[in-house]
Coordinates of C-alpha atoms and ligand atoms in Angstrom, one line a residue:
Chain M
M13 CA 76.3 105.6 114.0
K14 CA 77.9 101.9 112.8
T15 CA 81.1 100.7 114.2
L16 CA 83.6 100.1 111.8
E17 CA 82.9 96.2 112.7
Q18 CA 79.3 96.9 111.5
I19 CA 80.3 98.4 108.2
L20 CA 82.8 95.7 107.5
A21 CA 80.3 93.3 108.2
E22 CA 78.3 94.7 105.3
H23 CA 81.1 94.6 102.8
R24 CA 80.8 91.7 99.9
F25 CA 84.9 91.2 100.7
F26 CA 83.9 90.3 104.5
R27 CA 80.9 88.5 103.8
D28 CA 80.5 85.6 106.4
M29 CA 83.6 86.7 108.3
P30 CA 83.4 85.4 112.0
P31 CA 83.1 88.4 114.3
E32 CA 86.1 87.8 116.0
Y33 CA 88.2 88.0 113.0
L34 CA 86.2 91.2 111.8
R35 CA 87.2 92.6 115.2
L36 CA 90.8 92.3 114.7
A37 CA 90.5 93.5 111.0
A38 CA 88.7 96.5 112.6
G39 CA 91.5 96.8 114.6
C40 CA 93.9 97.5 111.5
A41 CA 91.1 99.8 109.8
A42 CA 90.3 103.6 109.4
N43 CA 87.8 105.3 107.0
K44 CA 89.9 107.4 104.5
R45 CA 88.8 109.4 101.8
F46 CA 90.7 109.8 98.0
E47 CA 89.8 112.9 95.9
A48 CA 89.5 111.9 92.2
G49 CA 92.8 111.5 90.8
Q50 CA 94.6 110.6 93.9
L51 CA 96.5 107.1 94.2
L52 CA 95.3 104.4 96.3
C53 CA 98.1 102.1 95.5
R54 CA 101.1 103.1 93.2
E55 CA 103.4 100.7 91.3
G56 CA 106.5 99.4 92.8
S57 CA 105.9 100.7 96.1
D58 CA 105.3 99.1 99.8
A59 CA 101.8 97.7 99.6
D60 CA 101.3 98.7 103.2
Y61 CA 97.6 99.5 102.7
F62 CA 94.6 98.1 101.1
Y63 CA 91.2 99.2 100.7
V64 CA 88.0 98.2 100.6
I65 CA 85.7 100.6 98.5
S66 CA 82.6 102.2 100.5
R67 CA 81.4 104.8 97.7
G68 CA 82.9 105.8 94.6
S69 CA 84.9 104.8 91.9
A70 CA 88.6 103.7 91.1
A71 CA 90.7 102.3 88.0
I72 CA 93.3 99.8 88.1
E73 CA 96.1 101.1 85.6
I74 CA 99.4 100.5 84.4
F75 CA 101.5 103.9 83.3
A76 CA 102.9 103.3 79.9
P77 CA 105.5 105.8 79.1
G78 CA 104.5 108.3 76.2
R79 CA 101.0 107.5 76.5
G80 CA 100.1 107.8 80.2
P81 CA 97.7 105.6 82.5
I82 CA 95.8 102.5 80.6
T83 CA 93.0 101.4 82.5
I84 CA 92.8 97.8 83.0
Q85 CA 89.8 97.3 85.1
S86 CA 87.4 99.6 86.9
L87 CA 86.4 99.2 90.6
G88 CA 83.5 100.3 92.4
E89 CA 81.6 99.9 95.7
G90 CA 82.4 96.8 97.5
D91 CA 85.4 96.2 95.5
M92 CA 88.8 95.4 97.3
A93 CA 92.0 97.5 95.9
G94 CA 95.7 96.4 96.8
Y95 CA 96.1 92.6 97.2
S96 CA 99.5 92.6 97.4
W97 CA 99.4 93.5 101.1
L98 CA 99.1 89.6 101.9
I99 CA 101.3 88.3 98.7
P100 CA 104.9 88.5 99.0
P101 CA 107.0 90.9 98.4
Y102 CA 104.2 93.0 99.7
K103 CA 104.9 95.6 96.8
Y104 CA 101.9 97.2 94.6
R105 CA 102.1 95.4 90.9
L106 CA 99.9 98.4 89.5
D107 CA 98.5 101.5 90.4
V108 CA 95.0 102.2 91.4
R109 CA 93.8 105.9 90.9
A110 CA 90.5 107.4 92.4
V111 CA 88.2 108.2 89.3
E112 CA 85.8 110.0 91.4
P113 CA 86.2 110.8 95.1
V114 CA 86.6 107.2 96.9
L115 CA 85.3 106.7 100.5
A116 CA 87.0 103.4 101.5
V117 CA 87.9 101.3 104.8
A118 CA 91.8 101.7 104.5
F119 CA 93.8 98.6 106.3
D120 CA 97.2 98.7 107.4
G121 CA 98.5 95.7 105.7
K122 CA 101.6 95.3 108.0
C123 CA 99.4 95.3 111.2
L124 CA 97.0 92.7 109.6
R125 CA 99.9 90.3 108.4
E126 CA 101.3 90.6 112.0
K127 CA 98.1 89.5 113.4
C128 CA 98.1 86.9 110.6
E129 CA 101.1 85.4 111.1
A130 CA 100.4 85.2 114.7
N131 CA 96.5 83.5 114.1
P132 CA 96.9 81.2 111.2
A133 CA 93.7 80.4 111.0
L134 CA 92.7 84.5 110.7
G135 CA 95.7 84.5 107.7
Y136 CA 94.0 81.5 106.1
D137 CA 90.5 83.4 106.1
F138 CA 91.9 86.3 104.5
L139 CA 94.1 84.2 102.0
K140 CA 90.8 82.6 100.8
R141 CA 89.1 85.7 100.4
V142 CA 92.2 87.4 98.9
T143 CA 92.5 84.5 96.3
Q144 CA 89.0 84.8 95.4
V145 CA 89.3 88.3 94.4
V146 CA 92.8 87.3 92.6
I147 CA 90.9 84.4 90.7
A148 CA 87.8 86.8 89.8
R149 CA 90.4 89.4 88.2
L150 CA 92.6 86.7 86.3
G151 CA 89.0 85.3 85.3
A152 CA 88.3 88.9 83.9
T153 CA 91.4 89.4 82.2
R154 CA 91.3 86.1 80.2
L155 CA 88.0 87.3 79.1
Q156 CA 89.5 90.4 77.9
L157 CA 92.1 89.0 76.5
L158 CA 90.0 86.4 74.4
D159 CA 87.8 89.5 72.7
I160 CA 84.6 87.9 73.0
Y161 CA 83.3 90.3 71.0
G162 CA 85.4 89.9 68.0
K163 CA 84.2 87.9 64.7
N164 CA 85.8 84.6 65.7
L165 CA 84.2 83.8 69.0
F166 CA 80.4 84.1 68.2
Chain L
M9 CA 47.8 83.9 57.3
Q10 CA 51.2 84.3 55.7
D11 CA 53.1 81.0 54.2
P12 CA 56.0 81.1 56.5
M13 CA 58.3 80.4 53.7
T14 CA 57.3 83.1 51.7
P15 CA 59.0 86.5 52.6
R16 CA 57.3 89.7 53.1
R17 CA 58.4 92.7 51.1
F18 CA 59.4 95.6 53.3
R19 CA 61.4 98.9 52.4
I20 CA 64.2 100.5 54.3
A21 CA 62.6 104.0 55.6
R22 CA 65.6 105.0 57.3
T23 CA 69.4 103.5 58.2
L24 CA 71.1 104.4 61.2
R25 CA 74.8 103.8 61.8
E26 CA 75.1 102.7 65.5
T27 CA 79.0 101.8 65.6
K28 CA 81.4 101.5 62.7
D29 CA 80.0 97.7 62.3
I30 CA 76.5 97.7 63.7
F31 CA 73.7 99.7 62.1
T32 CA 69.8 99.6 62.5
W33 CA 67.2 99.6 59.7
E34 CA 63.7 100.9 60.1
L35 CA 61.4 99.0 57.9
R36 CA 57.9 99.9 56.8
A37 CA 55.9 96.7 55.2
E38 CA 55.2 97.2 51.3
D39 CA 51.7 95.8 51.7
G40 CA 50.9 99.0 54.3
G41 CA 50.2 96.4 57.2
E42 CA 51.5 96.3 60.4
F43 CA 54.0 93.6 62.0
A44 CA 53.3 92.5 65.5
F45 CA 56.1 90.5 67.5
S46 CA 56.9 89.8 71.3
P47 CA 60.7 90.9 72.7
G48 CA 62.8 88.3 72.1
Q49 CA 61.8 87.1 68.4
Y50 CA 63.7 87.4 65.4
N51 CA 63.2 87.5 61.7
M52 CA 64.1 85.6 58.4
V53 CA 66.0 88.7 56.6
Y54 CA 66.2 87.9 52.9
I55 CA 68.4 90.1 50.8
Y56 CA 67.8 89.6 46.9
G57 CA 70.3 87.6 45.3
I58 CA 72.5 87.1 48.4
G59 CA 71.0 85.3 50.9
E60 CA 68.8 85.0 54.1
V61 CA 70.1 85.2 57.8
P62 CA 68.5 85.2 60.9
V63 CA 68.1 89.0 63.0
S64 CA 66.4 89.7 66.1
I65 CA 63.9 92.4 66.2
S66 CA 65.4 95.3 68.2
G67 CA 62.5 97.7 68.3
D68 CA 59.7 98.5 70.4
A69 CA 56.5 95.9 70.2
A70 CA 54.0 98.6 71.1
D71 CA 54.8 100.1 67.7
R72 CA 53.5 97.9 65.2
R73 CA 54.1 100.3 62.1
K74 CA 57.9 99.9 61.9
L75 CA 60.0 97.2 62.3
L76 CA 63.3 97.5 64.0
H77 CA 66.8 95.5 63.0
T78 CA 70.2 96.0 64.3
T79 CA 72.6 94.1 62.7
R80 CA 76.3 93.8 63.2
A81 CA 78.1 93.5 59.8
V82 CA 80.4 90.3 59.9
G83 CA 79.9 87.9 56.7
A84 CA 78.5 87.9 53.0
V85 CA 74.6 88.5 54.0
T86 CA 75.2 91.1 56.8
E87 CA 77.6 93.2 54.8
A88 CA 75.3 93.2 52.0
M89 CA 72.7 94.7 54.2
R90 CA 75.1 97.2 55.4
A91 CA 75.6 98.5 51.9
L92 CA 71.6 99.1 51.3
K93 CA 70.1 102.5 51.5
K94 CA 66.8 104.2 52.3
G95 CA 64.4 103.0 49.9
D96 CA 65.8 99.6 49.0
M97 CA 63.8 96.0 49.7
A98 CA 64.5 93.3 51.6
G99 CA 62.3 90.2 52.4
V100 CA 61.3 89.4 55.5
R101 CA 59.7 86.2 57.0
G102 CA 58.7 86.2 60.6
P103 CA 58.6 86.7 63.7
F104 CA 59.9 83.4 64.8
G105 CA 60.8 81.9 67.8
S106 CA 60.3 81.9 71.7
V107 CA 60.2 85.4 73.7
W108 CA 61.7 86.5 77.0
P109 CA 58.9 85.4 79.4
L110 CA 58.2 89.3 80.7
D111 CA 54.8 88.5 81.9
K112 CA 55.5 85.9 83.9
L113 CA 58.5 87.6 85.5
E114 CA 56.4 90.6 87.0
G115 CA 57.0 91.1 90.6
K116 CA 60.6 90.3 90.1
D117 CA 63.6 92.0 90.2
I118 CA 65.3 92.2 86.7
V119 CA 68.7 92.1 85.6
L120 CA 69.5 92.4 81.8
V121 CA 73.0 91.7 80.9
A122 CA 73.9 92.1 77.1
G123 CA 77.2 91.6 75.3
G124 CA 78.2 93.2 71.9
V125 CA 75.5 92.9 69.5
G126 CA 73.4 91.2 72.3
L127 CA 72.2 94.3 73.5
P128 CA 69.8 94.8 70.2
P129 CA 67.6 91.5 71.2
L130 CA 67.3 92.8 74.6
R131 CA 66.2 96.2 73.8
P132 CA 62.5 95.1 73.6
A133 CA 62.4 93.6 76.6
V134 CA 63.5 96.9 78.0
Y135 CA 61.1 98.9 76.3
H136 CA 58.4 96.5 77.8
I137 CA 59.8 96.7 81.2
L138 CA 60.1 100.4 81.3
R139 CA 56.4 100.8 79.8
N140 CA 55.1 98.4 82.4
R141 CA 57.7 99.4 85.4
A142 CA 55.6 99.3 88.4
K143 CA 55.0 95.6 87.7
Y144 CA 58.7 94.8 88.5
G145 CA 61.0 95.4 91.1
R146 CA 64.3 96.5 90.9
C147 CA 65.5 96.8 87.4
T148 CA 69.1 96.9 86.1
L149 CA 70.9 96.3 82.8
L150 CA 74.3 95.2 82.7
C151 CA 76.2 96.3 79.0
G152 CA 79.5 95.3 77.8
A153 CA 81.3 96.4 74.8
R154 CA 84.6 95.8 73.2
T155 CA 85.7 99.4 73.3
P156 CA 83.6 102.7 74.0
Q157 CA 83.3 103.4 70.0
D158 CA 81.7 99.7 70.1
I159 CA 78.8 100.8 72.0
A160 CA 75.4 100.3 70.4
F161 CA 72.4 102.7 71.1
A162 CA 74.4 105.0 73.5
Q163 CA 72.3 107.8 73.4
E164 CA 69.5 105.5 74.2
L165 CA 71.8 104.2 77.1
E166 CA 72.4 107.4 78.3
R167 CA 69.0 108.3 78.5
W168 CA 67.9 105.4 80.4
R169 CA 70.8 106.0 82.7
G170 CA 69.0 109.0 83.6
R171 CA 66.1 107.3 85.0
L172 CA 66.0 106.9 88.6
D173 CA 64.3 103.8 88.4
F174 CA 66.4 101.8 85.9
D175 CA 70.1 101.0 87.2
V176 CA 72.1 101.2 83.9
H177 CA 76.2 100.3 83.8
V178 CA 78.1 100.1 80.8
T179 CA 81.5 98.7 80.7
V180 CA 84.0 98.3 77.9
D181 CA 87.1 95.6 77.7
S182 CA 89.4 98.7 76.9
A183 CA 89.6 102.3 76.4
G184 CA 91.8 105.0 75.8
P185 CA 92.3 107.8 78.3
D186 CA 89.4 110.2 77.5
W187 CA 86.6 107.3 78.2
R188 CA 85.8 108.3 82.2
G189 CA 83.4 105.2 82.2
N190 CA 83.7 101.5 83.5
V191 CA 86.6 99.3 82.2
G192 CA 86.5 95.3 82.5
V193 CA 84.4 92.7 80.8
V194 CA 80.4 92.6 81.7
T195 CA 80.7 89.6 83.9
T196 CA 82.5 92.1 86.5
L197 CA 79.4 94.1 86.7
V198 CA 77.2 91.4 88.3
S199 CA 78.9 91.4 91.4
R200 CA 78.3 95.0 92.0
A201 CA 74.8 95.2 90.8
V202 CA 72.4 95.9 93.2
F203 CA 69.3 93.0 93.3
T204 CA 67.8 90.5 96.0
P205 CA 69.2 87.1 94.1
E206 CA 66.2 85.2 95.3
K207 CA 63.4 87.2 93.9
T208 CA 65.5 87.9 90.8
A209 CA 65.3 87.0 87.0
A210 CA 68.0 87.4 84.7
L211 CA 67.9 88.2 80.7
V212 CA 71.1 87.5 79.4
C213 CA 72.1 87.8 75.6
G214 CA 75.7 88.3 73.8
P215 CA 78.4 85.6 73.1
E216 CA 78.3 82.4 74.3
I217 CA 81.3 82.9 76.4
M218 CA 80.3 85.7 78.2
M219 CA 76.9 84.0 78.4
R220 CA 78.5 81.2 80.1
F221 CA 80.2 83.5 82.3
A222 CA 77.5 86.1 83.3
A223 CA 75.2 82.8 84.3
A224 CA 77.8 81.6 86.6
E225 CA 78.5 85.3 88.1
L226 CA 74.8 85.3 88.3
A227 CA 74.7 81.7 90.2
N228 CA 77.6 82.7 92.6
R229 CA 75.3 85.9 93.7
G230 CA 72.9 83.5 94.4
V231 CA 70.1 83.8 91.4
R232 CA 68.4 80.3 90.5
E233 CA 69.6 79.1 86.9
D234 CA 65.9 78.6 86.2
S235 CA 65.4 82.2 86.7
M236 CA 68.0 82.9 84.3
Y237 CA 67.2 83.1 80.6
I238 CA 69.9 83.3 77.4
T239 CA 69.4 83.3 73.7
L240 CA 71.4 81.0 71.7
E241 CA 72.4 81.5 68.1
R242 CA 73.1 78.5 65.3
N243 CA 73.1 78.4 61.7
M244 CA 69.5 78.6 60.7
K245 CA 67.8 78.0 57.4
C246 CA 64.1 77.5 57.5
G247 CA 63.2 79.1 60.8
I248 CA 60.2 77.0 61.5
G249 CA 61.8 73.7 62.9
L250 CA 61.6 71.6 59.3
C251 CA 65.2 71.4 58.0
G252 CA 67.2 70.4 61.4
H253 CA 70.1 72.6 60.6
C254 CA 69.7 74.4 63.9
Q255 CA 69.1 71.4 66.2
L256 CA 71.0 71.2 69.8
G257 CA 70.1 68.0 71.4
P258 CA 66.6 67.7 71.6
V259 CA 65.6 71.4 70.7
F260 CA 65.4 73.4 67.4
I261 CA 66.7 76.6 68.0
C262 CA 64.7 78.5 65.7
K263 CA 61.2 77.5 66.9
D264 CA 62.4 76.3 70.5
G265 CA 64.3 79.2 71.0
P266 CA 66.3 81.5 70.3
V267 CA 65.3 82.5 74.2
F268 CA 65.7 79.6 76.4
N269 CA 65.4 79.1 80.5
Y270 CA 69.0 78.5 81.6
G271 CA 68.3 75.8 83.7
M272 CA 66.5 73.9 80.9
I273 CA 68.9 74.3 78.3
K274 CA 72.4 74.3 80.4
Q275 CA 73.3 70.4 80.0
W276 CA 72.9 71.2 76.1
F277 CA 74.4 74.6 76.1
L278 CA 77.7 73.5 78.2
K279 CA 78.0 70.1 76.2
R280 CA 81.1 70.1 74.4
E281 CA 80.5 67.0 72.0
I282 CA 77.6 69.0 69.7
Ligands
FAD18 C1 67.9 83.9 66.4 C2 69.4 84.7 66.2 C3 68.8 85.9 66.1 C4 70.0 87.0 65.8 N1 70.2 88.1 66.3 C5 71.1 88.7 65.5 C6 70.8 90.2 65.5 O1 69.9 91.0 66.3 N2 72.1 91.2 65.2 C7 73.2 90.4 64.6 O2 73.8 91.2 64.2 N3 72.9 89.4 64.5 C8 72.2 88.5 64.8 N4 72.4 87.0 64.6 C9 73.6 86.4 64.1 C10 73.5 86.8 62.4 O3 72.4 85.9 62.2 C11 74.4 86.3 61.7 O4 75.6 87.6 61.9 C12 74.7 86.1 60.2 O5 73.8 85.2 60.0 C13 76.1 86.3 59.4 O6 75.9 85.7 58.3 P1 76.9 86.6 57.1 O7 76.4 85.8 55.8 O8 76.8 88.0 57.3 O9 78.0 86.1 57.8 P2 78.5 84.5 57.3 O10 79.3 84.7 55.9 O11 77.9 83.5 57.4 O12 80.0 84.5 58.4 C14 81.0 85.4 58.3 C15 82.0 85.3 59.4 O13 81.3 85.8 60.7 C16 81.2 85.0 61.8 N5 79.9 85.1 62.3 C17 78.9 84.4 61.9 N6 78.0 84.8 62.8 C18 78.0 85.8 63.8 C19 77.7 86.5 64.6 N7 76.8 85.7 65.0 N8 78.5 87.2 65.6 C20 79.9 87.2 64.9 N9 80.4 86.8 64.0 C21 79.5 85.9 63.3 C22 81.8 83.8 61.1 O14 82.0 83.0 61.9 C23 82.5 83.9 59.9 O15 83.6 83.9 60.6 C24 71.3 86.4 65.0 C25 71.4 84.8 64.6 C26 70.3 84.2 65.3 C27 70.3 82.6 65.2
FES19 S1 66.5 76.2 60.8 FE1 65.3 74.5 60.3 S2 65.0 73.2 61.7 FE2 65.6 75.3 62.8

């Protein structure tokens, strides 16, 4: 059976991470399963955990009063959810909900933050990885806003 | 050989409403003859008394009895096309232009990325790949639309998705609560698709901004730029390299394109001054 470190090393989010950092990260991680409909992150609550999805799909949502949840972006295998764990004030900014059963590696954000504070090189490595996710999400959101399939942008 | 400037008469045998503004025509030649083309090519479609527009061929190249065009109504000519009915006539010049180099890509993993009305020009390539499935490696279609209601060929996509030898992922930019599928721009699917970058070729068709970002994502995954193919659209008149309307740097899109190797065309595609 594979160790958690080996599982992490195969994830896109952890690609090329030095083994000693993987070991530190794995020390704060556990496998977790979410049933369809369950929340991985809830807007406004403490960002105590972040997740790397191993199987299944989830949706980043905004809850609109009177309308219910609106999906902003879907997440699937290899995607990361809950980047607020690394960014003050460490509160989730959006909901993330399992659309179908999700198997994920769950990281204790507080545990990992403490390790990052104590080991700035580890912290910088994580910051770069999380920033890549944030930048990719921002880029995708910009394209969504552009309405690229509209008649004025062919 | 037919004069490339003289339209051949075709009759609409069937019209299909794909979405609120996308429709498919099935055409039959009035002379009873066949129509041969290769995936990626287009025709100049002439609507009597209105005008002529380039439209890619969206059908199966192996079936020469019928000619399929899938068009989005955006302006004068395409709106007039939408108003035509079964039995009406249209003029067709073609086929023109370059092709998806499917023979050259045998043995490779294939990633097809389609955005909006970029799927119809890719559909003949899908038919070819599925008919010759054993000649290709892992094959994936990533398909984006504005909303679930804007997905063209929805039933066919569903059928393709049911195949074990073809990965199909569909995403929409925005959706209501009853949509169970993916939400997010089509470029986000690239990072999730399963393929071996070094042996992958990508065929990309859609709005230029989408193609630019899709190419960047593919390059990010390690796909070589000279293994990517995109299609370009510009205003066209003659379709055969005579009038200069469609010039982009050193190439004429009508005859050197619409399918281009991305590594080759990139410097002109990304140039802002043209
Ligand atoms: C090689 C090639 C292949 C093509 N294949 C297809 C195809 O398979 N299906 C298809 O629907 N279209 C295709 N097109 C685009 C099609 O030719 C144009 O949409 C058409 O020429 C518009 O003519 P019109 O008179 O209806 O609109 P116009 O009156 O010329 O334009 C009206 C409005 O529509 C906008 N517009 C024009 N072209 C487009 C476009 N491509 N997309 C979005 N908005 C546009 C213009 O900016 C303008 O605001 C292709 C173009 C090329 C060059
Ligand atoms: S359309 Fe005339 S040269 Fe291309």
